[in-house]
Amino acid sequence: MSEIIPIDQEQHPLSRIFFGPFGLRAGWSLLIALILFLALMWGFSSALRITHLVPAHTVEHTPGPLSVFLSEATAFLAIAIVTVIMSRVEHRPLAVYGLGGSRKASRMLYGVVTGLIAISLLVFILLNSGLLIIDQRLLFGSEVARYLLLWIPGFLAIGLFEEYLFRGYLQYTLARGLSGVAPLLPGDPDPRTVGFWIAAVVVSFGFGAVHGSNPGESPAGLICAGAASLVFCFSLWRTGSLWWAIGLHAAWDYGQSVLFGVSDSGALFDHRLLQTHPVGAPLLSGGATGPEGSIFCLIPLLLLVAVIHLSQRRPEESYALQMPALSHQLETTAETLPPASTPTS
């Protein structure tokens, strides 16, 4: 990321409410981005409903491959447009918000493979513990290949949207704002590290809370969703990009919903390969939440942390190195700001 030139501090005092030494303050940036995102989402969702491309979701009707793809793709388009606008407003390269970096395709493919292995391991544990039972196959013949392929775009769109929404502009801007906490902590910590990980905890809490609106979600499921979000943040920190997390997120959800036919945070999809049901205490089996509601979900999540640590170390592309302004901001603010008693024009 290129250096951000401090703005002129000799300005009207009211301007400092909106602008800091490095441009528009993070809180105002997030507020503007939120308003833009909600407006775009309202417009896109209204267009999809009016054209009947996405039917209303009811108990009797669950979304199919096309409606899932359209809903998630337009949602991703909305956050992508907002990110482009805000990057230009703030004069920051678009790549710093997570979709930059090298080896995009290979990183995402690696994430897909890792995600399929991780969810398969979790389902294997539940099956062999007697906590999950496979009832029957639901797809046969040509329908197997047809729906396994038809569902892929929708789940890729889910991975793109959710990762870019939570760990794109939101994560970066929160980290930028929260880097100011560093001087309050002992040991002179790096503001980039402090800002990133406080923001990661806030974002992960929000990621888990959003899942609370899903039918059948449980407290254990919300905790596991938040823990998974922290794993995604760790991959972002190590690689400087979201591509590995996008692939893993998409494959994890695809494996649950399509291949194994289990609930995904309480939601079941039609045209899945298998029909299953949980057995035993929900804390162990996941209950109506699905495998993400089981405490055994923590096993693959911990293994994923180890995988990231061992295989995704790219210091030249780490997230910290994309945020040089945060490390310099606290060092230069005292020099660029005039003393409190100095009158300004």
mmCIF file of C-alpha atoms in Angstrom:
data_model
loop_
_atom_site.group_PDB
_atom_site.id
_atom_site.type_symbol
_atom_site.label_atom_id
_atom_site.label_comp_id
_atom_site.label_asym_id
_atom_site.label_seq_id
_atom_site.Cartn_x
_atom_site.Cartn_y
_atom_site.Cartn_z
ATOM 1 C CA MET A 1 0.000 0.000 0.000
ATOM 2 C CA SER A 2 1.287 3.420 -0.880
ATOM 3 C CA GLU A 3 1.890 5.970 1.823
ATOM 4 C CA ILE A 4 -0.998 8.256 2.668
ATOM 5 C CA ILE A 5 0.037 11.883 2.864
ATOM 6 C CA PRO A 6 -1.148 13.631 6.019
ATOM 7 C CA ILE A 7 -3.708 16.316 5.321
ATOM 8 C CA ASP A 8 -3.126 19.917 6.225
ATOM 9 C CA GLN A 9 -3.801 20.360 9.918
ATOM 10 C CA GLU A 10 -4.195 24.141 9.635
ATOM 11 C CA GLN A 11 -7.933 23.906 9.111
ATOM 12 C CA HIS A 12 -11.137 24.886 10.834
ATOM 13 C CA PRO A 13 -11.517 23.060 14.165
ATOM 14 C CA LEU A 14 -14.826 21.540 13.013
ATOM 15 C CA SER A 15 -13.005 19.851 10.145
ATOM 16 C CA ARG A 16 -11.088 17.767 12.653
ATOM 17 C CA ILE A 17 -14.339 16.081 13.631
ATOM 18 C CA PHE A 18 -14.414 14.502 10.185
ATOM 19 C CA PHE A 19 -10.741 14.390 9.193
ATOM 20 C CA GLY A 20 -7.669 13.132 11.016
ATOM 21 C CA PRO A 21 -4.035 13.480 9.980
ATOM 22 C CA PHE A 22 -4.545 10.744 7.383
ATOM 23 C CA GLY A 23 -7.879 11.688 5.852
ATOM 24 C CA LEU A 24 -11.508 10.860 6.617
ATOM 25 C CA ARG A 25 -11.795 9.328 10.072
ATOM 26 C CA ALA A 26 -12.583 5.605 10.230
ATOM 27 C CA GLY A 27 -15.945 6.058 11.981
ATOM 28 C CA TRP A 28 -17.293 8.381 9.288
ATOM 29 C CA SER A 29 -15.893 6.108 6.589
ATOM 30 C CA LEU A 30 -17.775 3.137 8.005
ATOM 31 C CA LEU A 31 -20.990 5.132 8.367
ATOM 32 C CA ILE A 32 -20.877 6.280 4.743
ATOM 33 C CA ALA A 33 -20.048 2.752 3.571
ATOM 34 C CA LEU A 34 -22.963 1.315 5.584
ATOM 35 C CA ILE A 35 -25.462 3.778 4.128
ATOM 36 C CA LEU A 36 -24.256 3.061 0.586
ATOM 37 C CA PHE A 37 -24.368 -0.698 1.156
ATOM 38 C CA LEU A 38 -27.895 -0.687 2.593
ATOM 39 C CA ALA A 39 -29.140 1.490 -0.276
ATOM 40 C CA LEU A 40 -27.600 -0.782 -2.900
ATOM 41 C CA MET A 41 -28.875 -3.930 -1.182
ATOM 42 C CA TRP A 42 -32.381 -2.498 -1.055
ATOM 43 C CA GLY A 43 -32.232 -1.640 -4.739
ATOM 44 C CA PHE A 44 -30.822 -4.993 -5.845
ATOM 45 C CA SER A 45 -33.154 -7.076 -3.676
ATOM 46 C CA SER A 46 -36.164 -5.064 -4.856
ATOM 47 C CA ALA A 47 -35.163 -5.644 -8.474
ATOM 48 C CA LEU A 48 -34.801 -9.388 -7.889
ATOM 49 C CA ARG A 49 -38.218 -9.607 -6.230
ATOM 50 C CA ILE A 50 -39.978 -7.504 -8.857
ATOM 51 C CA THR A 51 -38.562 -9.630 -11.672
ATOM 52 C CA HIS A 52 -39.362 -12.822 -9.695
ATOM 53 C CA LEU A 53 -35.798 -14.021 -10.209
ATOM 54 C CA VAL A 54 -35.587 -14.743 -6.486
ATOM 55 C CA PRO A 55 -38.802 -16.152 -4.950
ATOM 56 C CA ALA A 56 -39.823 -15.418 -1.384
ATOM 57 C CA HIS A 57 -38.364 -17.898 1.082
ATOM 58 C CA THR A 58 -40.982 -19.821 3.001
ATOM 59 C CA VAL A 59 -41.133 -22.999 5.049
ATOM 60 C CA GLU A 60 -42.483 -24.804 1.980
ATOM 61 C CA HIS A 61 -39.970 -23.320 -0.425
ATOM 62 C CA THR A 62 -36.221 -23.251 -0.007
ATOM 63 C CA PRO A 63 -33.989 -21.426 -2.480
ATOM 64 C CA GLY A 64 -32.571 -23.296 -5.438
ATOM 65 C CA PRO A 65 -29.156 -22.941 -7.100
ATOM 66 C CA LEU A 66 -30.159 -20.001 -9.321
ATOM 67 C CA SER A 67 -31.858 -17.932 -6.631
ATOM 68 C CA VAL A 68 -28.980 -18.511 -4.187
ATOM 69 C CA PHE A 69 -26.458 -17.435 -6.825
ATOM 70 C CA LEU A 70 -28.416 -14.304 -7.783
ATOM 71 C CA SER A 71 -28.986 -13.265 -4.170
ATOM 72 C CA GLU A 72 -25.377 -13.751 -3.119
ATOM 73 C CA ALA A 73 -23.836 -12.414 -6.334
ATOM 74 C CA THR A 74 -25.829 -9.177 -6.184
ATOM 75 C CA ALA A 75 -24.946 -8.822 -2.496
ATOM 76 C CA PHE A 76 -21.262 -9.232 -3.399
ATOM 77 C CA LEU A 77 -21.712 -6.685 -6.197
ATOM 78 C CA ALA A 78 -23.151 -4.234 -3.662
ATOM 79 C CA ILE A 79 -20.221 -4.491 -1.260
ATOM 80 C CA ALA A 80 -17.769 -4.424 -4.179
ATOM 81 C CA ILE A 81 -19.270 -1.165 -5.474
ATOM 82 C CA VAL A 82 -19.135 0.356 -1.995
ATOM 83 C CA THR A 83 -15.501 -0.677 -1.621
ATOM 84 C CA VAL A 84 -14.545 0.865 -4.968
ATOM 85 C CA ILE A 85 -16.282 4.125 -4.050
ATOM 86 C CA MET A 86 -14.667 4.310 -0.615
ATOM 87 C CA SER A 87 -11.214 3.464 -1.973
ATOM 88 C CA ARG A 88 -11.454 6.461 -4.280
ATOM 89 C CA VAL A 89 -12.840 8.726 -1.579
ATOM 90 C CA GLU A 90 -9.979 7.761 0.731
ATOM 91 C CA HIS A 91 -7.321 7.550 -2.020
ATOM 92 C CA ARG A 92 -6.315 3.984 -1.123
ATOM 93 C CA PRO A 93 -5.493 1.147 -3.528
ATOM 94 C CA LEU A 94 -8.416 -1.233 -3.971
ATOM 95 C CA ALA A 95 -6.128 -4.236 -3.446
ATOM 96 C CA VAL A 96 -5.596 -3.482 0.258
ATOM 97 C CA TYR A 97 -9.159 -4.552 1.024
ATOM 98 C CA GLY A 98 -8.423 -8.241 0.525
ATOM 99 C CA LEU A 99 -8.795 -9.147 -3.145
ATOM 100 C CA GLY A 100 -5.252 -8.246 -4.144
ATOM 101 C CA GLY A 101 -2.076 -10.251 -3.787
ATOM 102 C CA SER A 102 -0.463 -12.848 -6.019
ATOM 103 C CA ARG A 103 -1.509 -16.433 -6.804
ATOM 104 C CA LYS A 104 -5.216 -15.653 -6.450
ATOM 105 C CA ALA A 105 -6.481 -18.747 -8.290
ATOM 106 C CA SER A 106 -4.060 -21.168 -6.640
ATOM 107 C CA ARG A 107 -4.752 -19.755 -3.187
ATOM 108 C CA MET A 108 -8.506 -20.062 -3.657
ATOM 109 C CA LEU A 109 -8.176 -23.603 -5.009
ATOM 110 C CA TYR A 110 -6.011 -24.521 -2.028
ATOM 111 C CA GLY A 111 -8.716 -23.093 0.221
ATOM 112 C CA VAL A 112 -11.381 -25.152 -1.578
ATOM 113 C CA VAL A 113 -9.436 -28.393 -1.113
ATOM 114 C CA THR A 114 -8.687 -27.569 2.527
ATOM 115 C CA GLY A 115 -12.323 -26.678 3.192
ATOM 116 C CA LEU A 116 -13.647 -29.932 1.737
ATOM 117 C CA ILE A 117 -11.158 -31.926 3.812
ATOM 118 C CA ALA A 118 -12.040 -29.987 6.979
ATOM 119 C CA ILE A 119 -15.811 -30.431 6.710
ATOM 120 C CA SER A 120 -15.360 -34.082 5.708
ATOM 121 C CA LEU A 121 -13.285 -34.636 8.852
ATOM 122 C CA LEU A 122 -15.987 -33.088 11.033
ATOM 123 C CA VAL A 123 -18.751 -35.168 9.440
ATOM 124 C CA PHE A 124 -16.570 -38.298 9.729
ATOM 125 C CA ILE A 125 -16.149 -37.651 13.468
ATOM 126 C CA LEU A 126 -19.893 -37.242 13.950
ATOM 127 C CA LEU A 127 -20.733 -40.338 11.885
ATOM 128 C CA ASN A 128 -18.247 -42.553 13.703
ATOM 129 C CA SER A 129 -19.413 -41.257 17.085
ATOM 130 C CA GLY A 130 -23.010 -42.190 16.288
ATOM 131 C CA LEU A 131 -24.006 -38.521 16.462
ATOM 132 C CA LEU A 132 -25.027 -38.285 12.796
ATOM 133 C CA ILE A 133 -27.002 -40.790 10.739
ATOM 134 C CA ILE A 134 -27.227 -40.951 6.946
ATOM 135 C CA ASP A 135 -30.833 -41.807 6.063
ATOM 136 C CA GLN A 136 -30.753 -42.050 2.286
ATOM 137 C CA ARG A 137 -29.509 -40.623 -0.980
ATOM 138 C CA LEU A 138 -31.673 -37.927 -2.537
ATOM 139 C CA LEU A 139 -29.974 -37.580 -5.928
ATOM 140 C CA PHE A 140 -29.555 -40.337 -8.512
ATOM 141 C CA GLY A 141 -28.313 -40.748 -12.063
ATOM 142 C CA SER A 142 -27.682 -37.596 -14.039
ATOM 143 C CA GLU A 143 -29.108 -35.438 -11.218
ATOM 144 C CA VAL A 144 -25.984 -36.107 -9.152
ATOM 145 C CA ALA A 145 -23.596 -34.381 -11.553
ATOM 146 C CA ARG A 146 -26.211 -31.786 -12.497
ATOM 147 C CA TYR A 147 -26.852 -30.442 -9.006
ATOM 148 C CA LEU A 148 -23.291 -30.880 -7.780
ATOM 149 C CA LEU A 149 -22.288 -28.523 -10.603
ATOM 150 C CA LEU A 150 -25.294 -26.188 -10.395
ATOM 151 C CA TRP A 151 -24.642 -25.434 -6.730
ATOM 152 C CA ILE A 152 -20.983 -24.432 -7.221
ATOM 153 C CA PRO A 153 -21.570 -20.819 -8.439
ATOM 154 C CA GLY A 154 -23.955 -20.100 -5.589
ATOM 155 C CA PHE A 155 -21.565 -21.238 -2.889
ATOM 156 C CA LEU A 156 -18.634 -19.433 -4.494
ATOM 157 C CA ALA A 157 -20.795 -16.303 -4.404
ATOM 158 C CA ILE A 158 -21.528 -16.950 -0.711
ATOM 159 C CA GLY A 159 -17.807 -17.186 0.026
ATOM 160 C CA LEU A 160 -17.034 -14.028 -1.929
ATOM 161 C CA PHE A 161 -19.838 -11.994 -0.387
ATOM 162 C CA GLU A 162 -19.398 -12.973 3.257
ATOM 163 C CA GLU A 163 -15.616 -12.728 3.222
ATOM 164 C CA TYR A 164 -15.554 -9.374 1.420
ATOM 165 C CA LEU A 165 -18.353 -8.003 3.600
ATOM 166 C CA PHE A 166 -16.784 -8.894 6.938
ATOM 167 C CA ARG A 167 -13.062 -9.048 6.202
ATOM 168 C CA GLY A 168 -12.710 -6.580 3.356
ATOM 169 C CA TYR A 169 -13.327 -2.854 3.775
ATOM 170 C CA LEU A 170 -14.902 -3.340 7.217
ATOM 171 C CA GLN A 171 -11.897 -5.165 8.683
ATOM 172 C CA TYR A 172 -9.367 -2.766 7.164
ATOM 173 C CA THR A 173 -11.162 0.406 8.244
ATOM 174 C CA LEU A 174 -11.867 -0.836 11.760
ATOM 175 C CA ALA A 175 -8.201 -1.771 12.079
ATOM 176 C CA ARG A 176 -7.234 1.702 10.877
ATOM 177 C CA GLY A 177 -9.421 3.336 13.507
ATOM 178 C CA LEU A 178 -8.582 0.985 16.367
ATOM 179 C CA SER A 179 -4.823 1.267 15.852
ATOM 180 C CA GLY A 180 -5.064 4.306 18.121
ATOM 181 C CA VAL A 181 -5.496 1.948 21.086
ATOM 182 C CA ALA A 182 -1.848 0.873 20.837
ATOM 183 C CA PRO A 183 -0.349 3.721 22.948
ATOM 184 C CA LEU A 184 -2.662 2.751 25.809
ATOM 185 C CA LEU A 185 -1.175 -0.739 25.994
ATOM 186 C CA PRO A 186 2.077 -1.722 27.743
ATOM 187 C CA GLY A 187 5.123 -2.820 25.808
ATOM 188 C CA ASP A 188 4.914 -0.413 22.864
ATOM 189 C CA PRO A 189 2.998 -2.835 20.561
ATOM 190 C CA ASP A 190 2.801 -2.323 16.796
ATOM 191 C CA PRO A 191 -0.351 -0.271 16.056
ATOM 192 C CA ARG A 192 -1.000 -2.389 12.958
ATOM 193 C CA THR A 193 -1.131 -5.585 15.008
ATOM 194 C CA VAL A 194 -3.269 -4.043 17.754
ATOM 195 C CA GLY A 195 -5.716 -2.487 15.313
ATOM 196 C CA PHE A 196 -6.038 -5.621 13.198
ATOM 197 C CA TRP A 197 -6.716 -8.063 16.008
ATOM 198 C CA ILE A 198 -9.110 -5.867 17.969
ATOM 199 C CA ALA A 199 -10.981 -5.326 14.711
ATOM 200 C CA ALA A 200 -10.841 -9.085 14.022
ATOM 201 C CA VAL A 201 -12.494 -9.842 17.367
ATOM 202 C CA VAL A 202 -15.199 -7.217 16.764
ATOM 203 C CA VAL A 203 -15.828 -8.465 13.216
ATOM 204 C CA SER A 204 -15.891 -12.101 14.340
ATOM 205 C CA PHE A 205 -18.378 -11.309 17.095
ATOM 206 C CA GLY A 206 -20.556 -9.619 14.474
ATOM 207 C CA PHE A 207 -20.125 -12.552 12.075
ATOM 208 C CA GLY A 208 -21.334 -14.952 14.766
ATOM 209 C CA ALA A 209 -24.191 -12.648 15.808
ATOM 210 C CA VAL A 210 -25.478 -12.379 12.219
ATOM 211 C CA HIS A 211 -25.846 -16.159 12.153
ATOM 212 C CA GLY A 212 -28.192 -15.852 15.131
ATOM 213 C CA SER A 213 -31.023 -14.914 12.758
ATOM 214 C CA ASN A 214 -30.852 -18.341 11.110
ATOM 215 C CA PRO A 215 -33.629 -20.757 12.115
ATOM 216 C CA GLY A 216 -32.298 -23.562 14.264
ATOM 217 C CA GLU A 217 -29.102 -21.722 15.239
ATOM 218 C CA SER A 218 -27.745 -22.393 18.750
ATOM 219 C CA PRO A 219 -25.344 -20.675 21.174
ATOM 220 C CA ALA A 220 -22.678 -23.293 20.391
ATOM 221 C CA GLY A 221 -23.208 -22.654 16.689
ATOM 222 C CA LEU A 222 -22.725 -18.916 17.169
ATOM 223 C CA ILE A 223 -19.498 -19.531 19.084
ATOM 224 C CA CYS A 224 -18.195 -21.836 16.348
ATOM 225 C CA ALA A 225 -19.147 -19.296 13.671
ATOM 226 C CA GLY A 226 -17.213 -16.618 15.557
ATOM 227 C CA ALA A 227 -14.245 -18.965 15.965
ATOM 228 C CA ALA A 228 -14.317 -19.752 12.231
ATOM 229 C CA SER A 229 -14.296 -16.013 11.529
ATOM 230 C CA LEU A 230 -11.127 -15.641 13.601
ATOM 231 C CA VAL A 231 -9.539 -18.441 11.569
ATOM 232 C CA PHE A 232 -10.403 -16.535 8.371
ATOM 233 C CA CYS A 233 -8.910 -13.386 9.899
ATOM 234 C CA PHE A 234 -5.724 -15.280 10.688
ATOM 235 C CA SER A 235 -5.403 -16.347 7.053
ATOM 236 C CA LEU A 236 -5.922 -12.714 6.010
ATOM 237 C CA TRP A 237 -3.228 -11.573 8.430
ATOM 238 C CA ARG A 238 -0.709 -14.105 7.155
ATOM 239 C CA THR A 239 -1.336 -13.780 3.410
ATOM 240 C CA GLY A 240 -2.641 -10.228 2.998
ATOM 241 C CA SER A 241 -5.565 -11.510 0.905
ATOM 242 C CA LEU A 242 -8.952 -13.191 1.261
ATOM 243 C CA TRP A 243 -8.557 -15.753 -1.514
ATOM 244 C CA TRP A 244 -7.685 -18.728 0.685
ATOM 245 C CA ALA A 245 -10.539 -17.888 3.063
ATOM 246 C CA ILE A 246 -13.002 -17.432 0.180
ATOM 247 C CA GLY A 247 -12.190 -20.881 -1.177
ATOM 248 C CA LEU A 248 -12.377 -22.528 2.226
ATOM 249 C CA HIS A 249 -15.603 -20.757 3.199
ATOM 250 C CA ALA A 250 -17.312 -21.723 -0.064
ATOM 251 C CA ALA A 251 -16.139 -25.361 0.115
ATOM 252 C CA TRP A 252 -17.075 -25.756 3.788
ATOM 253 C CA ASP A 253 -20.644 -24.554 3.174
ATOM 254 C CA TYR A 254 -20.915 -26.534 -0.082
ATOM 255 C CA GLY A 255 -19.755 -29.705 1.662
ATOM 256 C CA GLN A 256 -22.306 -29.314 4.436
ATOM 257 C CA SER A 257 -25.267 -28.265 2.356
ATOM 258 C CA VAL A 258 -24.822 -30.226 -0.881
ATOM 259 C CA LEU A 259 -22.500 -33.202 -0.379
ATOM 260 C CA PHE A 260 -23.435 -34.329 3.136
ATOM 261 C CA GLY A 261 -26.948 -32.888 3.364
ATOM 262 C CA VAL A 262 -26.553 -31.590 6.909
ATOM 263 C CA SER A 263 -27.894 -28.315 8.240
ATOM 264 C CA ASP A 264 -25.704 -25.271 7.709
ATOM 265 C CA SER A 265 -26.307 -22.977 10.686
ATOM 266 C CA GLY A 266 -29.852 -24.311 10.833
ATOM 267 C CA ALA A 267 -30.572 -24.085 7.088
ATOM 268 C CA LEU A 268 -31.242 -27.064 4.797
ATOM 269 C CA PHE A 269 -31.090 -26.895 1.003
ATOM 270 C CA ASP A 270 -33.094 -28.805 -1.563
ATOM 271 C CA HIS A 271 -31.376 -30.908 -4.233
ATOM 272 C CA ARG A 272 -28.684 -32.148 -1.853
ATOM 273 C CA LEU A 273 -26.947 -35.473 -2.270
ATOM 274 C CA LEU A 274 -27.781 -37.025 1.108
ATOM 275 C CA GLN A 275 -30.425 -36.847 3.792
ATOM 276 C CA THR A 276 -29.139 -37.060 7.355
ATOM 277 C CA HIS A 277 -30.303 -36.456 10.902
ATOM 278 C CA PRO A 278 -28.440 -35.750 14.184
ATOM 279 C CA VAL A 279 -28.604 -38.060 17.200
ATOM 280 C CA GLY A 280 -27.956 -37.263 20.849
ATOM 281 C CA ALA A 281 -27.222 -34.104 22.784
ATOM 282 C CA PRO A 282 -27.173 -31.040 20.497
ATOM 283 C CA LEU A 283 -23.933 -29.845 22.075
ATOM 284 C CA LEU A 284 -22.261 -32.972 20.697
ATOM 285 C CA SER A 285 -24.252 -33.681 17.540
ATOM 286 C CA GLY A 286 -24.977 -30.094 16.589
ATOM 287 C CA GLY A 287 -28.720 -30.712 16.658
ATOM 288 C CA ALA A 288 -30.802 -28.614 14.299
ATOM 289 C CA THR A 289 -27.866 -26.257 13.810
ATOM 290 C CA GLY A 290 -25.838 -28.908 12.013
ATOM 291 C CA PRO A 291 -22.173 -29.835 12.532
ATOM 292 C CA GLU A 292 -21.269 -26.192 13.234
ATOM 293 C CA GLY A 293 -23.303 -26.474 16.443
ATOM 294 C CA SER A 294 -21.166 -29.346 17.754
ATOM 295 C CA ILE A 295 -18.200 -28.809 20.027
ATOM 296 C CA PHE A 296 -16.339 -31.204 17.720
ATOM 297 C CA CYS A 297 -16.329 -28.360 15.177
ATOM 298 C CA LEU A 298 -13.435 -26.885 17.138
ATOM 299 C CA ILE A 299 -11.205 -29.800 16.057
ATOM 300 C CA PRO A 300 -11.048 -28.929 12.330
ATOM 301 C CA LEU A 301 -10.897 -25.219 13.186
ATOM 302 C CA LEU A 302 -7.786 -25.745 15.314
ATOM 303 C CA LEU A 303 -6.257 -27.892 12.580
ATOM 304 C CA LEU A 304 -6.953 -25.093 10.088
ATOM 305 C CA VAL A 305 -5.014 -22.666 12.279
ATOM 306 C CA ALA A 306 -2.058 -25.056 12.111
ATOM 307 C CA VAL A 307 -2.427 -25.369 8.327
ATOM 308 C CA ILE A 308 -2.420 -21.579 7.921
ATOM 309 C CA HIS A 309 0.572 -21.225 10.204
ATOM 310 C CA LEU A 310 2.587 -23.836 8.330
ATOM 311 C CA SER A 311 1.557 -23.220 4.732
ATOM 312 C CA GLN A 312 0.352 -19.645 4.330
ATOM 313 C CA ARG A 313 3.365 -17.701 5.541
ATOM 314 C CA ARG A 314 4.167 -15.033 2.969
ATOM 315 C CA PRO A 315 5.911 -12.177 4.859
ATOM 316 C CA GLU A 316 6.210 -10.049 1.717
ATOM 317 C CA GLU A 317 2.415 -10.071 1.362
ATOM 318 C CA SER A 318 1.367 -10.044 5.004
ATOM 319 C CA TYR A 319 -1.531 -7.823 5.963
ATOM 320 C CA ALA A 320 0.657 -5.700 8.234
ATOM 321 C CA LEU A 321 2.879 -4.667 5.340
ATOM 322 C CA GLN A 322 -0.164 -3.399 3.440
ATOM 323 C CA MET A 323 -0.948 -0.942 6.241
ATOM 324 C CA PRO A 324 2.191 1.215 6.647
ATOM 325 C CA ALA A 325 0.118 4.301 7.392
ATOM 326 C CA LEU A 326 -1.073 2.725 10.638
ATOM 327 C CA SER A 327 2.464 2.231 11.916
ATOM 328 C CA HIS A 328 3.410 5.802 11.064
ATOM 329 C CA GLN A 329 0.181 7.479 12.051
ATOM 330 C CA LEU A 330 0.787 7.424 15.798
ATOM 331 C CA GLU A 331 4.418 8.438 15.364
ATOM 332 C CA THR A 332 3.626 11.464 13.209
ATOM 333 C CA THR A 333 0.313 12.657 14.595
ATOM 334 C CA ALA A 334 1.947 14.531 17.482
ATOM 335 C CA GLU A 335 4.234 16.291 15.023
ATOM 336 C CA THR A 336 1.567 17.181 12.472
ATOM 337 C CA LEU A 337 -1.118 18.331 14.889
ATOM 338 C CA PRO A 338 -0.695 21.857 16.257
ATOM 339 C CA PRO A 339 -0.678 22.295 20.039
ATOM 340 C CA ALA A 340 -4.112 22.530 21.621
ATOM 341 C CA SER A 341 -3.519 26.155 22.578
ATOM 342 C CA THR A 342 -2.466 27.205 19.101
ATOM 343 C CA PRO A 343 -5.217 29.203 17.345
ATOM 344 C CA THR A 344 -6.165 27.971 13.883
ATOM 345 C CA SER A 345 -7.643 29.828 10.965
#
